Amino acid sequence: YYAAEQEDREDVVNVPSRAEATKLAEEQAALRRVATLVARGVSQDELFAAVNEEIGWLVGADPTSLMRFEADDTVTLVAAWSAADADFPIGARRPVDDELRSLRDGGRAVRFGPMELPLDGPFVEEARQLAIRSAVGVPIVVDGRVWGAAFAASTREVPFPDDTEARLAQFTELLA
């Protein structure tokens, strides 16, 4: 913090730490790379793959995924990424469970802390096979309607930081 004079306390300016500034710069660079792909008009598959990878590196997630909500109350896995080259069932459809339904209907993010994954639901078995301990999911809103969801997952015991949902939402806005 910096204040020119003791009596000028209302002029205090918050200066980010070096770590915060680096985090912000990395986030802006990742968003710029995705925005460039959007502007170039790349295919959906290429854009989805890029967003998943950027999210993974940016928030320290492994794996990440994008799901699309279908009219028949199912969800389709449209893209996924992992640094470990895990095999994902892209195109697989599963019934929507209560957690995904609340994300879809309420338009609010969901979070599963360490060891809090649901007992069942779409892609939970795959998450168990990958030893996922926690996950964050945010809605992808297109034309005022929740189109799908972006998920970041982790095998670490430490949960994602509190700002993870907001950071993911920046990418879902670009996707929309």
GROMACS .gro file of C-alpha atoms in nm:
model
  176
    1TYR     CA    1   0.000   0.000   0.000
    2TYR     CA    2   0.116   0.352  -0.067
    3ALA     CA    3  -0.008   0.680   0.078
    4ALA     CA    4   0.171   1.008   0.006
    5GLU     CA    5   0.087   1.166   0.340
    6GLN     CA    6  -0.059   1.032   0.660
    7GLU     CA    7  -0.359   1.267   0.630
    8ASP     CA    8  -0.435   1.143   0.273
    9ARG     CA    9  -0.557   0.800   0.380
   10GLU     CA   10  -0.842   0.808   0.125
   11ASP     CA   11  -0.574   0.810  -0.149
   12VAL     CA   12  -0.440   0.465  -0.058
   13VAL     CA   13  -0.374   0.263  -0.372
   14ASN     CA   14  -0.377  -0.115  -0.372
   15VAL     CA   15  -0.074  -0.249  -0.553
   16PRO     CA   16  -0.083  -0.619  -0.639
   17SER     CA   17   0.197  -0.840  -0.518
   18ARG     CA   18   0.435  -0.987  -0.773
   19ALA     CA   19   0.254  -1.322  -0.747
   20GLU     CA   20  -0.088  -1.157  -0.798
   21ALA     CA   21   0.044  -0.956  -1.093
   22THR     CA   22   0.192  -1.270  -1.252
   23LYS     CA   23  -0.135  -1.458  -1.201
   24LEU     CA   24  -0.332  -1.174  -1.361
   25ALA     CA   25  -0.090  -1.151  -1.655
   26GLU     CA   26  -0.111  -1.526  -1.719
   27GLU     CA   27  -0.489  -1.512  -1.704
   28GLN     CA   28  -0.506  -1.221  -1.948
   29ALA     CA   29  -0.266  -1.394  -2.188
   30ALA     CA   30  -0.477  -1.713  -2.180
   31LEU     CA   31  -0.797  -1.517  -2.241
   32ARG     CA   32  -0.628  -1.331  -2.529
   33ARG     CA   33  -0.524  -1.661  -2.690
   34VAL     CA   34  -0.880  -1.792  -2.671
   35ALA     CA   35  -1.025  -1.462  -2.796
   36THR     CA   36  -0.788  -1.479  -3.094
   37LEU     CA   37  -0.919  -1.825  -3.181
   38VAL     CA   38  -1.277  -1.699  -3.156
   39ALA     CA   39  -1.193  -1.405  -3.383
   40ARG     CA   40  -1.028  -1.638  -3.635
   41GLY     CA   41  -1.346  -1.845  -3.646
   42VAL     CA   42  -1.183  -2.181  -3.567
   43SER     CA   43  -1.400  -2.492  -3.543
   44GLN     CA   44  -1.593  -2.566  -3.225
   45ASP     CA   45  -1.375  -2.870  -3.158
   46GLU     CA   46  -1.056  -2.665  -3.183
   47LEU     CA   47  -1.198  -2.389  -2.965
   48PHE     CA   48  -1.328  -2.632  -2.702
   49ALA     CA   49  -0.992  -2.812  -2.690
   50ALA     CA   50  -0.804  -2.484  -2.650
   51VAL     CA   51  -1.034  -2.358  -2.373
   52ASN     CA   52  -0.999  -2.685  -2.182
   53GLU     CA   53  -0.621  -2.675  -2.201
   54GLU     CA   54  -0.599  -2.306  -2.106
   55ILE     CA   55  -0.827  -2.363  -1.806
   56GLY     CA   56  -0.622  -2.664  -1.702
   57TRP     CA   57  -0.290  -2.481  -1.700
   58LEU     CA   58  -0.433  -2.160  -1.558
   59VAL     CA   59  -0.608  -2.300  -1.249
   60GLY     CA   60  -0.388  -2.606  -1.200
   61ALA     CA   61  -0.664  -2.848  -1.295
   62ASP     CA   62  -0.621  -3.194  -1.435
   63PRO     CA   63  -0.848  -3.284  -1.606
   64THR     CA   64  -1.090  -3.029  -1.751
   65SER     CA   65  -1.407  -3.086  -1.950
   66LEU     CA   66  -1.692  -2.917  -2.135
   67MET     CA   67  -2.044  -3.059  -2.134
   68ARG     CA   68  -2.352  -2.960  -2.334
   69PHE     CA   69  -2.704  -2.991  -2.193
   70GLU     CA   70  -2.948  -3.171  -2.424
   71ALA     CA   71  -3.326  -3.126  -2.451
   72ASP     CA   72  -3.389  -3.482  -2.326
   73ASP     CA   73  -3.239  -3.410  -1.978
   74THR     CA   74  -2.902  -3.559  -2.066
   75VAL     CA   75  -2.557  -3.406  -2.090
   76THR     CA   76  -2.299  -3.473  -2.363
   77LEU     CA   77  -1.924  -3.458  -2.306
   78VAL     CA   78  -1.809  -3.235  -2.594
   79ALA     CA   79  -1.443  -3.184  -2.498
   80ALA     CA   80  -1.189  -3.278  -2.234
   81TRP     CA   81  -0.822  -3.224  -2.160
   82SER     CA   82  -0.563  -3.378  -1.933
   83ALA     CA   83  -0.190  -3.334  -1.899
   84ALA     CA   84  -0.180  -3.710  -1.839
   85ASP     CA   85  -0.342  -3.791  -2.175
   86ALA     CA   86  -0.636  -3.967  -2.014
   87ASP     CA   87  -0.891  -4.129  -2.243
   88PHE     CA   88  -1.224  -3.945  -2.228
   89PRO     CA   89  -1.553  -4.065  -2.378
   90ILE     CA   90  -1.608  -3.757  -2.600
   91GLY     CA   91  -1.962  -3.763  -2.736
   92ALA     CA   92  -2.090  -3.981  -2.451
   93ARG     CA   93  -2.434  -3.886  -2.318
   94ARG     CA   94  -2.544  -3.937  -1.960
   95PRO     CA   95  -2.857  -3.848  -1.762
   96VAL     CA   96  -2.842  -3.515  -1.579
   97ASP     CA   97  -2.813  -3.558  -1.203
   98ASP     CA   98  -2.932  -3.317  -0.930
   99GLU     CA   99  -2.603  -3.125  -0.916
  100LEU     CA  100  -2.594  -3.062  -1.291
  101ARG     CA  101  -2.965  -2.983  -1.291
  102SER     CA  102  -2.908  -2.713  -1.025
  103LEU     CA  103  -2.623  -2.571  -1.233
  104ARG     CA  104  -2.837  -2.574  -1.547
  105ASP     CA  105  -3.159  -2.446  -1.392
  106GLY     CA  106  -3.005  -2.199  -1.147
  107GLY     CA  107  -2.717  -2.083  -1.363
  108ARG     CA  108  -2.483  -2.103  -1.063
  109ALA     CA  109  -2.148  -2.273  -1.028
  110VAL     CA  110  -2.106  -2.598  -0.837
  111ARG     CA  111  -1.811  -2.703  -0.626
  112PHE     CA  112  -1.708  -3.036  -0.483
  113GLY     CA  113  -1.441  -3.017  -0.216
  114PRO     CA  114  -1.187  -3.285  -0.139
  115MET     CA  115  -1.356  -3.623  -0.129
  116GLU     CA  116  -1.705  -3.472  -0.188
  117LEU     CA  117  -1.781  -3.612  -0.533
  118PRO     CA  118  -2.138  -3.736  -0.566
  119LEU     CA  119  -2.195  -4.109  -0.524
  120ASP     CA  120  -2.335  -4.132  -0.873
  121GLY     CA  121  -2.408  -3.909  -1.169
  122PRO     CA  122  -2.275  -3.838  -1.516
  123PHE     CA  123  -1.907  -3.918  -1.554
  124VAL     CA  124  -1.858  -3.984  -1.180
  125GLU     CA  125  -1.718  -4.330  -1.251
  126GLU     CA  126  -1.460  -4.178  -1.486
  127ALA     CA  127  -1.375  -3.921  -1.216
  128ARG     CA  128  -1.317  -4.201  -0.965
  129GLN     CA  129  -1.091  -4.385  -1.210
  130LEU     CA  130  -0.883  -4.068  -1.245
  131ALA     CA  131  -0.873  -4.028  -0.863
  132ILE     CA  132  -1.047  -3.689  -0.879
  133ARG     CA  133  -1.083  -3.539  -0.533
  134SER     CA  134  -1.242  -3.202  -0.608
  135ALA     CA  135  -1.404  -3.016  -0.896
  136VAL     CA  136  -1.551  -2.680  -0.991
  137GLY     CA  137  -1.815  -2.639  -1.260
  138VAL     CA  138  -1.948  -2.316  -1.411
  139PRO     CA  139  -2.237  -2.267  -1.652
  140ILE     CA  140  -2.187  -2.171  -2.016
  141VAL     CA  141  -2.468  -1.926  -2.095
  142VAL     CA  142  -2.564  -1.868  -2.459
  143ASP     CA  143  -2.845  -1.625  -2.549
  144GLY     CA  144  -2.963  -1.613  -2.187
  145ARG     CA  145  -2.990  -1.992  -2.155
  146VAL     CA  146  -2.748  -2.235  -1.990
  147TRP     CA  147  -2.605  -2.424  -2.287
  148GLY     CA  148  -2.356  -2.634  -2.095
  149ALA     CA  149  -2.089  -2.637  -1.827
  150ALA     CA  150  -1.713  -2.614  -1.797
  151PHE     CA  151  -1.546  -2.826  -1.529
  152ALA     CA  152  -1.202  -2.814  -1.374
  153ALA     CA  153  -1.104  -3.111  -1.158
  154SER     CA  154  -0.810  -3.199  -0.940
  155THR     CA  155  -0.650  -3.504  -0.782
  156ARG     CA  156  -0.486  -3.291  -0.512
  157GLU     CA  157  -0.612  -3.287  -0.154
  158VAL     CA  158  -0.616  -2.907  -0.148
  159PRO     CA  159  -0.938  -2.755  -0.287
  160PHE     CA  160  -0.938  -2.497  -0.564
  161PRO     CA  161  -0.898  -2.134  -0.449
  162ASP     CA  162  -1.215  -1.932  -0.388
  163ASP     CA  163  -1.171  -1.730  -0.709
  164THR     CA  164  -1.167  -2.035  -0.939
  165GLU     CA  165  -1.533  -2.005  -1.040
  166ALA     CA  166  -1.484  -1.642  -1.147
  167ARG     CA  167  -1.171  -1.730  -1.342
  168LEU     CA  168  -1.350  -2.013  -1.526
  169ALA     CA  169  -1.647  -1.788  -1.598
  170GLN     CA  170  -1.425  -1.556  -1.801
  171PHE     CA  171  -1.354  -1.843  -2.041
  172THR     CA  172  -1.716  -1.955  -2.060
  173GLU     CA  173  -1.814  -1.600  -2.158
  174LEU     CA  174  -1.573  -1.619  -2.452
  175LEU     CA  175  -1.717  -1.958  -2.551
  176ALA     CA  176  -2.070  -1.817  -2.547
   0.00000   0.00000   0.00000
